[in-house]
mmCIF file of C-alpha atoms in Angstrom:
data_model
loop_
_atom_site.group_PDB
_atom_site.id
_atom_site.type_symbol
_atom_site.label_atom_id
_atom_site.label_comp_id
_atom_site.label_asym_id
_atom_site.label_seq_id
_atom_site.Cartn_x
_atom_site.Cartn_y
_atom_site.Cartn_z
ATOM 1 C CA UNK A 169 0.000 0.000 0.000
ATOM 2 C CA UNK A 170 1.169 3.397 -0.851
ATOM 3 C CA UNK A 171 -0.177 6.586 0.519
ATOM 4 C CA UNK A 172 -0.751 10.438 -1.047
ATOM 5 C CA UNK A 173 -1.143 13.206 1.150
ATOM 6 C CA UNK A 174 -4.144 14.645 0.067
ATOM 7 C CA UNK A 175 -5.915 18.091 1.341
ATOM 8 C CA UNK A 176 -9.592 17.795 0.419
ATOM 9 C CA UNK A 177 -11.537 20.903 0.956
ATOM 10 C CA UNK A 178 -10.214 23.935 -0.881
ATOM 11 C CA UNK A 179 -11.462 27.326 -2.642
ATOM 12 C CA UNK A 180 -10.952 29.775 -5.616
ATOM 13 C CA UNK A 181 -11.709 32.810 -6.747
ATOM 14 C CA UNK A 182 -13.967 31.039 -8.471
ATOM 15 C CA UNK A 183 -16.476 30.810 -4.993
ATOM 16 C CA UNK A 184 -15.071 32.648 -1.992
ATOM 17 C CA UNK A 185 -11.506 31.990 -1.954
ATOM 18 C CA UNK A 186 -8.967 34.745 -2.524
ATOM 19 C CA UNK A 187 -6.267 32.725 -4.295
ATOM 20 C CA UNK A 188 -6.287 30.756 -8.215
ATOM 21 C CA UNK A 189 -6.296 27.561 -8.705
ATOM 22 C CA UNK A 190 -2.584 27.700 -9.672
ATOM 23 C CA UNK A 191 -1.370 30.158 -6.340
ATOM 24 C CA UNK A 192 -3.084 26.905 -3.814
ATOM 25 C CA UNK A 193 -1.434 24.088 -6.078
ATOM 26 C CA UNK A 194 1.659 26.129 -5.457
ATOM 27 C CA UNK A 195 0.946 26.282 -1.372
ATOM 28 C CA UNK A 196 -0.514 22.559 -1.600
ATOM 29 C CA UNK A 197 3.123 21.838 -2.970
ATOM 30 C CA UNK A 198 5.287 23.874 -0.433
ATOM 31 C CA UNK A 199 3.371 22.188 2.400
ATOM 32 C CA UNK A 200 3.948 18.502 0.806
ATOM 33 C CA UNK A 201 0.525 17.393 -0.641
ATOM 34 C CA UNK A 202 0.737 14.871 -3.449
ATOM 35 C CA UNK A 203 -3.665 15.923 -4.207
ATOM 36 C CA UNK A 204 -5.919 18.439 -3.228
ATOM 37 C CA UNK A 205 -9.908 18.351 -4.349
ATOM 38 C CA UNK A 206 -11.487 21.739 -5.712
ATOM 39 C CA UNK A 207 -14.515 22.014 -3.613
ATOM 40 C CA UNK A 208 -15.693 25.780 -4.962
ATOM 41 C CA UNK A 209 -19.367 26.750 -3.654
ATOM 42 C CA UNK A 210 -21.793 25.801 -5.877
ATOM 43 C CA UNK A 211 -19.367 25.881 -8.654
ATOM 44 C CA UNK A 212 -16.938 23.470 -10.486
ATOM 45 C CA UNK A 213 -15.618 26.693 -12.723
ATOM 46 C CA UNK A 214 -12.574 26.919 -11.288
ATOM 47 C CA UNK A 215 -11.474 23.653 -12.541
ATOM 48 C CA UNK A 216 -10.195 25.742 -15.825
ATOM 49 C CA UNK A 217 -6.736 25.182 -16.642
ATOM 50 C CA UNK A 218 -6.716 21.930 -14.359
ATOM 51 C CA UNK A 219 -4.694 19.755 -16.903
ATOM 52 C CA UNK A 220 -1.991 22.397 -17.624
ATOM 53 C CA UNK A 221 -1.716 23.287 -13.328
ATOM 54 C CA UNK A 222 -1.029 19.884 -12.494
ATOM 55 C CA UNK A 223 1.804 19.112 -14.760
ATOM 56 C CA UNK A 224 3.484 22.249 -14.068
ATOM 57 C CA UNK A 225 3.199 21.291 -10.047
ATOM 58 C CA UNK A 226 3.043 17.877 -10.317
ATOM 59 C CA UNK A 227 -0.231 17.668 -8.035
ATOM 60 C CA UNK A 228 -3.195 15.737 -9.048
ATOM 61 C CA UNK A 229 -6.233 18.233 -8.524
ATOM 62 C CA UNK A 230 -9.553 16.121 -7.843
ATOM 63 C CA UNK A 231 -12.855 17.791 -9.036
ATOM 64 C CA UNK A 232 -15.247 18.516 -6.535
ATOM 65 C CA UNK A 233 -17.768 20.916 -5.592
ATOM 66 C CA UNK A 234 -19.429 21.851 -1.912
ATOM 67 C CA UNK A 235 -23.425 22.193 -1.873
ATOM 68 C CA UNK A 236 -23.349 25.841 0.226
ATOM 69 C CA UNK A 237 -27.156 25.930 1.343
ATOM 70 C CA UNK A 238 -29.296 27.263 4.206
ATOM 71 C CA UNK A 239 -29.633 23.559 5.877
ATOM 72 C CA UNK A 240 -25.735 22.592 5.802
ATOM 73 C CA UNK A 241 -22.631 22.094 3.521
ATOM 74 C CA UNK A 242 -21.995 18.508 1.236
ATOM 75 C CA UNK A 243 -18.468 18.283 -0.099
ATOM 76 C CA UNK A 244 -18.694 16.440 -3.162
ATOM 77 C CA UNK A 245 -15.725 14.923 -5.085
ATOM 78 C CA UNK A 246 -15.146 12.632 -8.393
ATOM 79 C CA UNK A 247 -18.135 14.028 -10.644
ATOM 80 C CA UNK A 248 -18.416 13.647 -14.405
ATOM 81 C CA UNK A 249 -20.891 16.521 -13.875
ATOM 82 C CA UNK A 250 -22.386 19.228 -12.727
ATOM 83 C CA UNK A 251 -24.852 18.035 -9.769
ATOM 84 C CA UNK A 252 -28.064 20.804 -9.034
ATOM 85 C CA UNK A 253 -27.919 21.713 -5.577
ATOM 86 C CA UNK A 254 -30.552 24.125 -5.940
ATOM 87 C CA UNK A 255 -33.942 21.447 -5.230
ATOM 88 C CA UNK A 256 -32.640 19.660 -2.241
ATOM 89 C CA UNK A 257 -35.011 20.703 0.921
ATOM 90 C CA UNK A 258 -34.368 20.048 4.073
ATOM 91 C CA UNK A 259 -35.532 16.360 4.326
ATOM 92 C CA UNK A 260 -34.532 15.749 0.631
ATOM 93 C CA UNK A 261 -30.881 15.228 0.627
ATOM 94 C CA UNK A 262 -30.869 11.402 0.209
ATOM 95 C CA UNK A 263 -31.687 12.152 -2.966
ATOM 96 C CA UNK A 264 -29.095 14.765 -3.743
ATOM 97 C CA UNK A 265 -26.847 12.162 -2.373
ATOM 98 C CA UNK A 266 -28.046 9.369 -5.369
ATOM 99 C CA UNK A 267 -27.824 11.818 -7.446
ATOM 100 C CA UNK A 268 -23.975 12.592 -6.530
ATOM 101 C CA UNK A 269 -23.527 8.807 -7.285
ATOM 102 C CA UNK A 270 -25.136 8.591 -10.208
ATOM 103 C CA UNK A 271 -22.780 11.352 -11.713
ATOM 104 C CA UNK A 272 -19.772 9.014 -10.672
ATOM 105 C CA UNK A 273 -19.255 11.173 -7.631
ATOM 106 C CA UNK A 274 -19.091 11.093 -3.408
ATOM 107 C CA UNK A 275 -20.075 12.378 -1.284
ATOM 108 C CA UNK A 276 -19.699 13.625 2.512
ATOM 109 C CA UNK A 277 -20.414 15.970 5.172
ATOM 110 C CA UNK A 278 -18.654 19.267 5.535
ATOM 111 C CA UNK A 279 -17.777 20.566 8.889
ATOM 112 C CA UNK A 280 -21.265 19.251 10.001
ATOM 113 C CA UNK A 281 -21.118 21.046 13.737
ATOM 114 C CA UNK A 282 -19.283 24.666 12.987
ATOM 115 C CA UNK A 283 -21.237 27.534 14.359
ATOM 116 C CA UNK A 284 -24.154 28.608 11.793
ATOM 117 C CA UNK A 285 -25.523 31.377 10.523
ATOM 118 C CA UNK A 286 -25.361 34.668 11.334
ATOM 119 C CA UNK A 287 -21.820 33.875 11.676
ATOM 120 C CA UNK A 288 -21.528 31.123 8.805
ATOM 121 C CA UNK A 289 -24.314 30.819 6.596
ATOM 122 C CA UNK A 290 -25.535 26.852 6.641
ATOM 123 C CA UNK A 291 -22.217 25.734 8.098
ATOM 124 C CA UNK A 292 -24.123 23.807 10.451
ATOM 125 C CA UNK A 293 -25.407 20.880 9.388
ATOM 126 C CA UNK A 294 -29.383 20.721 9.339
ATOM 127 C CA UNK A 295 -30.315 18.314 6.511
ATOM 128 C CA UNK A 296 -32.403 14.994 7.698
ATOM 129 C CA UNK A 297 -30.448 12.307 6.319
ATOM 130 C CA UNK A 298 -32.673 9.165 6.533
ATOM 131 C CA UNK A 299 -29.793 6.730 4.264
ATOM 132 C CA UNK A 300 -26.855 6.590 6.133
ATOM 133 C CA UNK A 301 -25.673 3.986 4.610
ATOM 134 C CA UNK A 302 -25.329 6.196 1.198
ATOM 135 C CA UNK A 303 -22.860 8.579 2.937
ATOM 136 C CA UNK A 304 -19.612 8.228 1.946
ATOM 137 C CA UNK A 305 -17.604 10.864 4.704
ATOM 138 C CA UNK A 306 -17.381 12.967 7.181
ATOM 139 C CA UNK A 307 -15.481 15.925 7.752
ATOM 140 C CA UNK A 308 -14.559 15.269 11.053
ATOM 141 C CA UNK A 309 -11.885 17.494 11.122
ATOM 142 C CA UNK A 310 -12.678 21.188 9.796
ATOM 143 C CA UNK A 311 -9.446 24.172 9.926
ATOM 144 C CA UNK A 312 -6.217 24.412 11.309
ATOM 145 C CA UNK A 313 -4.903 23.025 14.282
ATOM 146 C CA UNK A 314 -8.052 20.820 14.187
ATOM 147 C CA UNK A 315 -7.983 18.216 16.708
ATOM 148 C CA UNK A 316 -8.248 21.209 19.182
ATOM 149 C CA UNK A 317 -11.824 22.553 18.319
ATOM 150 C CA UNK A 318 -15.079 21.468 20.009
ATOM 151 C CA UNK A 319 -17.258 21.573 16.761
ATOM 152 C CA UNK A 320 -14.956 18.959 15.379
ATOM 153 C CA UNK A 321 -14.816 16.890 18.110
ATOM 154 C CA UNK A 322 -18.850 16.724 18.042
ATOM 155 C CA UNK A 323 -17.849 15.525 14.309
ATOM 156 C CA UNK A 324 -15.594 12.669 15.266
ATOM 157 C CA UNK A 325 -18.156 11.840 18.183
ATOM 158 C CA UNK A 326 -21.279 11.563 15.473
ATOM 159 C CA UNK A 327 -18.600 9.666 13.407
ATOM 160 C CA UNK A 328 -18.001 7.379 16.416
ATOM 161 C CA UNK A 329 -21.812 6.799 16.561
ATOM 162 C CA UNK A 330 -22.540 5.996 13.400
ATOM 163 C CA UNK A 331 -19.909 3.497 13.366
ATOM 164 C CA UNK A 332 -21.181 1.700 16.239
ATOM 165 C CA UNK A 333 -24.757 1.639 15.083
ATOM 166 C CA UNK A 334 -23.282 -0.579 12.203
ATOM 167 C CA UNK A 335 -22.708 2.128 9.417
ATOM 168 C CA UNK A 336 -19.419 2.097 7.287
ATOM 169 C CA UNK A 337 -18.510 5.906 6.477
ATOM 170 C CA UNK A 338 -14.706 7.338 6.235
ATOM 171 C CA UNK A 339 -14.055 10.229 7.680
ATOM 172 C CA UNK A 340 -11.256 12.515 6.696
ATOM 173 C CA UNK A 341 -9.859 15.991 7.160
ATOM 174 C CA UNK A 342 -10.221 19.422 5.220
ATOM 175 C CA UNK A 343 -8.877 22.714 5.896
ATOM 176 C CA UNK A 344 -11.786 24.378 4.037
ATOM 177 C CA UNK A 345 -8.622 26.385 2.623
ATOM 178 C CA UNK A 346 -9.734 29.734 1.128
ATOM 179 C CA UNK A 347 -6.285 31.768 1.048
ATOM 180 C CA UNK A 348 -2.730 31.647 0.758
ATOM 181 C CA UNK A 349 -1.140 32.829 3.806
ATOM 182 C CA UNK A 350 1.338 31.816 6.797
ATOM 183 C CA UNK A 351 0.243 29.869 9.912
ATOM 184 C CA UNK A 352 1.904 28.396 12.873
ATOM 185 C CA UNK A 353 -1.289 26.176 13.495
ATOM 186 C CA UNK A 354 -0.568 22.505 12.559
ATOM 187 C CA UNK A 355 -2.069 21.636 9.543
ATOM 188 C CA UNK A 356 -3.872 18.489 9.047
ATOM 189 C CA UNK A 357 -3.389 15.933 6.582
ATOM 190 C CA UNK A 358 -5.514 12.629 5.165
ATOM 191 C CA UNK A 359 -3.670 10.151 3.460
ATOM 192 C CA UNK A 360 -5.615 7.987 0.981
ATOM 193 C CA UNK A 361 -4.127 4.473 0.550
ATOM 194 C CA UNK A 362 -3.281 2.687 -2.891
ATOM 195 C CA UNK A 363 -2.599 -0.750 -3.639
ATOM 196 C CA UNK A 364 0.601 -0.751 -4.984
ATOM 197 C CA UNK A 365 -0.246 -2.215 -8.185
ATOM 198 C CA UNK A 366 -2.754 0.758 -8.899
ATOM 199 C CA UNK A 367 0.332 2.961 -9.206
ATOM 200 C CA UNK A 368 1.388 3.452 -13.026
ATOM 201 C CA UNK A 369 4.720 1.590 -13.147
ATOM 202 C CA UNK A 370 5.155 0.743 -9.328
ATOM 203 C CA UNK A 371 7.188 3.809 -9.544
ATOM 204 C CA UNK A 372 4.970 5.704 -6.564
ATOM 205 C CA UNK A 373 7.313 8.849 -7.147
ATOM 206 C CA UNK A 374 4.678 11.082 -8.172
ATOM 207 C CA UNK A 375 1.068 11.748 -7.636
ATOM 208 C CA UNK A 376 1.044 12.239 -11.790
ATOM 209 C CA UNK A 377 1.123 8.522 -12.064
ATOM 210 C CA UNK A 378 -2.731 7.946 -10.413
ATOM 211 C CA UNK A 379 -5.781 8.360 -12.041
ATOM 212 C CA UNK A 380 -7.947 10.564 -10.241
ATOM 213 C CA UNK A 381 -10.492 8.139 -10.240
ATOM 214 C CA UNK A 382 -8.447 6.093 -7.561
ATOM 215 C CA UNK A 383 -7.871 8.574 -5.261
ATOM 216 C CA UNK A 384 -11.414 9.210 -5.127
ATOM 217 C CA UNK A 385 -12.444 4.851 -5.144
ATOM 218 C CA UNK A 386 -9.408 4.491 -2.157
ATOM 219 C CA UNK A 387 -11.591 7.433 -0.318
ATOM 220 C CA UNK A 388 -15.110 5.634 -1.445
ATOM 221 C CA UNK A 389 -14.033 2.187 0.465
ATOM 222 C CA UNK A 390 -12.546 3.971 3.405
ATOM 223 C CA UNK A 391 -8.636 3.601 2.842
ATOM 224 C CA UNK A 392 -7.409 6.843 4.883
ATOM 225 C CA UNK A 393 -6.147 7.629 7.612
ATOM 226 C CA UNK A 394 -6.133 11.553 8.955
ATOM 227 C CA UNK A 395 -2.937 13.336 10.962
ATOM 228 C CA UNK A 396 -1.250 16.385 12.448
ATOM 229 C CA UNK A 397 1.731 14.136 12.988
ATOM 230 C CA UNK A 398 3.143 11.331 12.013
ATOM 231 C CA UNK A 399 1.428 9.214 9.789
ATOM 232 C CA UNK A 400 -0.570 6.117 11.333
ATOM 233 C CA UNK A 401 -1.538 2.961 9.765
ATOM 234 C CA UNK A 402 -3.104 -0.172 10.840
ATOM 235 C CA UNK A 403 -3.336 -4.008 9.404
ATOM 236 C CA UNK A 404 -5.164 -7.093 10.638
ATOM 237 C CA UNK A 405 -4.049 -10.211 10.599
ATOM 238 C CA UNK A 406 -6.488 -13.280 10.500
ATOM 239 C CA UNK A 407 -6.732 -16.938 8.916
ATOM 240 C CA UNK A 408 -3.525 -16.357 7.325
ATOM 241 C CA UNK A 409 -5.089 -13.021 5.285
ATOM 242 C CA UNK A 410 -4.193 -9.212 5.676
ATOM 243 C CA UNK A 411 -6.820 -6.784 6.483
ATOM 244 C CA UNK A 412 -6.117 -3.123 5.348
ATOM 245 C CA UNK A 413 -7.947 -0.014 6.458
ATOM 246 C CA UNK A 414 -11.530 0.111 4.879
ATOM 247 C CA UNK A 415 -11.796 -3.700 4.362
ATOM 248 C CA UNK A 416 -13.631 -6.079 6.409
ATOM 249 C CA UNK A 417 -12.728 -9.171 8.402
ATOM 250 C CA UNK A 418 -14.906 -12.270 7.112
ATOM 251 C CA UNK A 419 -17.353 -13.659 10.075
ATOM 252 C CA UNK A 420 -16.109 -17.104 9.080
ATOM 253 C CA UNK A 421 -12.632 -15.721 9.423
ATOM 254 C CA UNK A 422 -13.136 -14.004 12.876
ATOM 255 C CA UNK A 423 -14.937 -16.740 14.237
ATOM 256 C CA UNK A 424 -12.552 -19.582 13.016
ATOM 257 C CA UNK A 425 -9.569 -17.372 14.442
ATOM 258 C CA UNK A 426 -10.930 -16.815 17.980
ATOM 259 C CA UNK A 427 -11.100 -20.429 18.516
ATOM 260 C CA UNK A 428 -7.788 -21.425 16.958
ATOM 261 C CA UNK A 429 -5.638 -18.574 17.081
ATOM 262 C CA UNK A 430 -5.886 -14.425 18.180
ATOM 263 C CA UNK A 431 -6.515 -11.856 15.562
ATOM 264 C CA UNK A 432 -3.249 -9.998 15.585
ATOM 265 C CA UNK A 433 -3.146 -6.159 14.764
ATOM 266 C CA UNK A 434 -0.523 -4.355 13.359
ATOM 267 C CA UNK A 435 0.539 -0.708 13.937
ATOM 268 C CA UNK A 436 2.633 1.606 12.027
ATOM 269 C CA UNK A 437 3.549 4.867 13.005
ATOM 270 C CA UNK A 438 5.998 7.033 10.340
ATOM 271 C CA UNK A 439 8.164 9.727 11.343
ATOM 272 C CA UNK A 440 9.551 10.851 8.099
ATOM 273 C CA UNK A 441 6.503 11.823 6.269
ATOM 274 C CA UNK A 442 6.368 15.612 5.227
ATOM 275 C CA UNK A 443 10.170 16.118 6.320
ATOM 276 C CA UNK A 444 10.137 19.741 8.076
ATOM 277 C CA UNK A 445 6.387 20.545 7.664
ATOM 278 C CA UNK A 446 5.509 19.472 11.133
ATOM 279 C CA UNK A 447 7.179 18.741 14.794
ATOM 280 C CA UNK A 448 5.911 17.260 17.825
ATOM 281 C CA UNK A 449 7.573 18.249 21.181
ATOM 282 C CA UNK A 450 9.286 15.292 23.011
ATOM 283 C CA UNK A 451 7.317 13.464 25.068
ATOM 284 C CA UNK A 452 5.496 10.317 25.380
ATOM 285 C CA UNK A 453 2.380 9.354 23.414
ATOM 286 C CA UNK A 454 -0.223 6.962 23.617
ATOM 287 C CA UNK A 455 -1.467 4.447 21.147
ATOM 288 C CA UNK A 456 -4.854 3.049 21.062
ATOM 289 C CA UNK A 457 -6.875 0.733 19.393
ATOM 290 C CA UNK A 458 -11.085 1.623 19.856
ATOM 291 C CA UNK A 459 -13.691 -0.036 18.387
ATOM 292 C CA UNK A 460 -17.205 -0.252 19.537
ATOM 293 C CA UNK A 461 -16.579 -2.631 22.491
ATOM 294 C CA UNK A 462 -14.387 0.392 23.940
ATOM 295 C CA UNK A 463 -10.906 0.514 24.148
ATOM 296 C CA UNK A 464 -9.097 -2.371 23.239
ATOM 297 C CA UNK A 465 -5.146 -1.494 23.415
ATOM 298 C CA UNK A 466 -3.366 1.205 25.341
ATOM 299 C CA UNK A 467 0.253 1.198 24.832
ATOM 300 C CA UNK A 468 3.134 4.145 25.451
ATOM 301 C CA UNK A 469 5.099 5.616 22.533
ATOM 302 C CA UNK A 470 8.603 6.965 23.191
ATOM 303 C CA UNK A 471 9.472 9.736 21.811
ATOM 304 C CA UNK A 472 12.841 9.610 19.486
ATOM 305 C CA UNK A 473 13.821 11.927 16.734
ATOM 306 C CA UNK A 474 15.953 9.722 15.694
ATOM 307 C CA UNK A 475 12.929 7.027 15.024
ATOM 308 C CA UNK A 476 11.853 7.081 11.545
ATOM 309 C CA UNK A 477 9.389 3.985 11.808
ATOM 310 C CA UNK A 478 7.563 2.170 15.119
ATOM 311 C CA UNK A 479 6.498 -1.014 14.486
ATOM 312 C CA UNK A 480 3.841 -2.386 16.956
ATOM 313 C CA UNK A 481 1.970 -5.695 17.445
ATOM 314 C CA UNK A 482 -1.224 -6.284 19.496
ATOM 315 C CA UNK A 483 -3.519 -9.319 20.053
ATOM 316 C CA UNK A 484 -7.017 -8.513 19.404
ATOM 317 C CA UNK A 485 -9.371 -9.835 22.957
ATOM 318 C CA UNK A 486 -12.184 -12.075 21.787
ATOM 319 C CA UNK A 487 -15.596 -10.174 22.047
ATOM 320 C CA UNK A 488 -18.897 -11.701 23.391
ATOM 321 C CA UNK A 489 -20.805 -13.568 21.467
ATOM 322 C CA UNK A 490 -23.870 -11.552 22.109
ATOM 323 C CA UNK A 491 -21.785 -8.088 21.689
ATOM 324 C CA UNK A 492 -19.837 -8.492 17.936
ATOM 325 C CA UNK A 493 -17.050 -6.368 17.170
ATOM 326 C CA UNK A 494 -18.116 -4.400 14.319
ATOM 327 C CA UNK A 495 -15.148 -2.006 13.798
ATOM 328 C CA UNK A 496 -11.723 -1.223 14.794
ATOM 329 C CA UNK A 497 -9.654 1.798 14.322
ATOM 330 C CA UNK A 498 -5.812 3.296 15.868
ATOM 331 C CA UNK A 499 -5.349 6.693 17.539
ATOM 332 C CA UNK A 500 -2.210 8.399 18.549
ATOM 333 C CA UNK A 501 -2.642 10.808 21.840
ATOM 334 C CA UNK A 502 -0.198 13.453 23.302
ATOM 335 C CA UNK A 503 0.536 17.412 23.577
ATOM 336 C CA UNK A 504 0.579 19.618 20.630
ATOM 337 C CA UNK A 505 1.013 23.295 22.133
ATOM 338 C CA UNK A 506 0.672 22.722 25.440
ATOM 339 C CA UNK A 507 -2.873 20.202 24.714
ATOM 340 C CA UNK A 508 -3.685 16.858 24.993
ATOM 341 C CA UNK A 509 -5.389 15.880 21.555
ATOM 342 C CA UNK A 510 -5.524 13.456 19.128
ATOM 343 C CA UNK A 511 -2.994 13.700 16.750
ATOM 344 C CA UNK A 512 -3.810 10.672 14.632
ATOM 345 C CA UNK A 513 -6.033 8.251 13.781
ATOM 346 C CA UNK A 514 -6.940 5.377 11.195
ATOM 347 C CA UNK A 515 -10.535 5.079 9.467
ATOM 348 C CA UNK A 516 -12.105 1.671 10.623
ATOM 349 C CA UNK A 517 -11.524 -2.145 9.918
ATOM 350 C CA UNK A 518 -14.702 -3.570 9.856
ATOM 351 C CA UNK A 519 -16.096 -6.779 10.538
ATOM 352 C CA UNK A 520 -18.815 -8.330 8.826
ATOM 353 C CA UNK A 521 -20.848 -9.377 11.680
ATOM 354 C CA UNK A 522 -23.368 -6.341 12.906
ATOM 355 C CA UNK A 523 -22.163 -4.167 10.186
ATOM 356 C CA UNK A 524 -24.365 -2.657 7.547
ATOM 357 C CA UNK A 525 -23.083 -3.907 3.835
ATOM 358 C CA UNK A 526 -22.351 -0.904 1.616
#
């Protein structure tokens, strides 16, 4: 598996953005993205000159668009075309959600629990969503310096939910990135995972070698995994089989390994992505494994600058039979400017028992 920084929420002077589309693939570039999505309000516009930008940067731009409304913002990536935003009413956005798929597209919610209007028109989300199962994402982390804000931590805590209730749904970062402009605020990342053989010529040296199409298919099946930090990654291993982020673990495979032998998990943290673009003071993390029977693994990180990888194995407990284990996911914990936040975490392994089939 190889993984592309991506930044997924982004704007143009084509909506309300002061910058063009070539002055953020520029700033995408200095701060070590491999793909950014064009999520202009309302508008997909800006995507002129998209062909001719990402050669010169080498950055693959994804098209997208975010539904701006009065009930709550949809960022929508991968369509062949435009998608009318203009009908959906407040309990009718299941069906502006079909017809995001049937244009080729996903889609997900944007910054679902940031203050509303007067201050932000329909930033907060509003829209009765009766198909869960159709939504693709959630924004659970919205800005800079994410992990410390309470509207996105009521995003990661409705992502949370919905997991446990059985629902498979990524969830992912975006800066909702308007302007060029300096910050000291950490800036988040989400990594989208692809097989290595999806990667023209195993070369992996440049985002130029994907298709956009499997950025957006890793994203649509749940293969990312969001950081301020180091990057995080975690594998199961059952019945002689590998389990990647976004997959799920066979029932006949769980089952058959509980009795015989221990679902092992498998935890990667790397140091050495984005050289220079971010630090963590020393100090010693915590690693976690949650899922919805709590939390499953607590271990300590040391801290070492000279560590480039941390390798870290973990034997999965053997739930109830009358409570399955429907998901799994890693977090990495510790202090980022004085706070204790979450600085990383994987989307979900699922397992097929309990889980709703997408």
């Amino acid at each position: 598996m190889k993984w592309f920084a991506c930044e997924l929420h982004t704007h143009t002077l084509h909506s309300d953005g002061s910058q063009t589309l070539g002055e953020l693939a520029e700033g995408a570039v200095n701060l070590g993205f491999d793909a950014i999505a064009l999520t202009d309000h309302n508008t997909m516009s800006g995507l002129s000159g998209k062909a001719e930008i990402e050669q010169k940067y080498g950055l693959r731009i994804i098209p997208g668009m975010e539904w701006t409304t009065f009930y709550g913002h949809m960022v929508t990536i991968g369509l062949s075309a435009f998608a009318d935003w203009r009908q959906s009413n407040r309990d009718g956005i299941d069906e502006g959600i079909e017809n995001v798929h049937r244009l080729g597209g996903i889609a997900g919610l944007a910054h679902p629990f940031r203050i509303g209007s007067p201050a932000c028109t329909g930033c907060f989300w509003e829209y009765e969503i009766g198909n869960w199962s159709a939504v693709d994402y959630i924004e659970v982390w919205s800005g800079t310096f994410p992990s410390i804000q309470t509207n996105n931590r009521r995003a990661f805590d409705l992502w949370t939910h919905k997991l446990n209730e059985g629902y498979r749904i990524a969830a992912t970062s975006g800066r909702d990135w308007h302007a060029q402009g300096d910050t000291d605020d950490p800036i988040s990342v989400t990594y989208l995972g692809i097989e290595d053989n999806a990667v023209a010529g195993n070369e992996g040296s440049t985002a130029l070698s994907l298709h956009e199409e499997t950025l957006i298919q890793a994203l649509r099946e749940g293969r990312a995994s969001v950081t301020i930090g180091p990057q995080l990654t975690l594998t199961l291993e059952a019945g002689g089989a590998l389990y990647a982020i976004g997959s799920t673990v066979p029932t006949v495979v769980e089952k058959r390994e509980a009795a015989e032998e221990p679902i092992r998990a498998n935890l990667l943290l790397d140091f050495s992505v984005r050289t220079g673009l971010w630090s963590l003071q020393k100090q010693v993390c915590r690693l976690k494994l949650c899922s919805n029977l709590g939390e499953e693994l607590n271990l300590e990180v040391p801290f070492s600058l000279d560590e480039q990888l941390m390798q870290f194995e973990a034997q999965l407990r053997e739930s109830a039979p009358d409570i399955p284990r429907r998901w799994i996911r890693a977090e990495l914990w510790g202090t980022v400017r004085g706070v204790h936040v979450l600085i990383a975490f994987t989307n979900a392994i699922y397992f097929e028992e309990g889980g709703f089939q997408r």
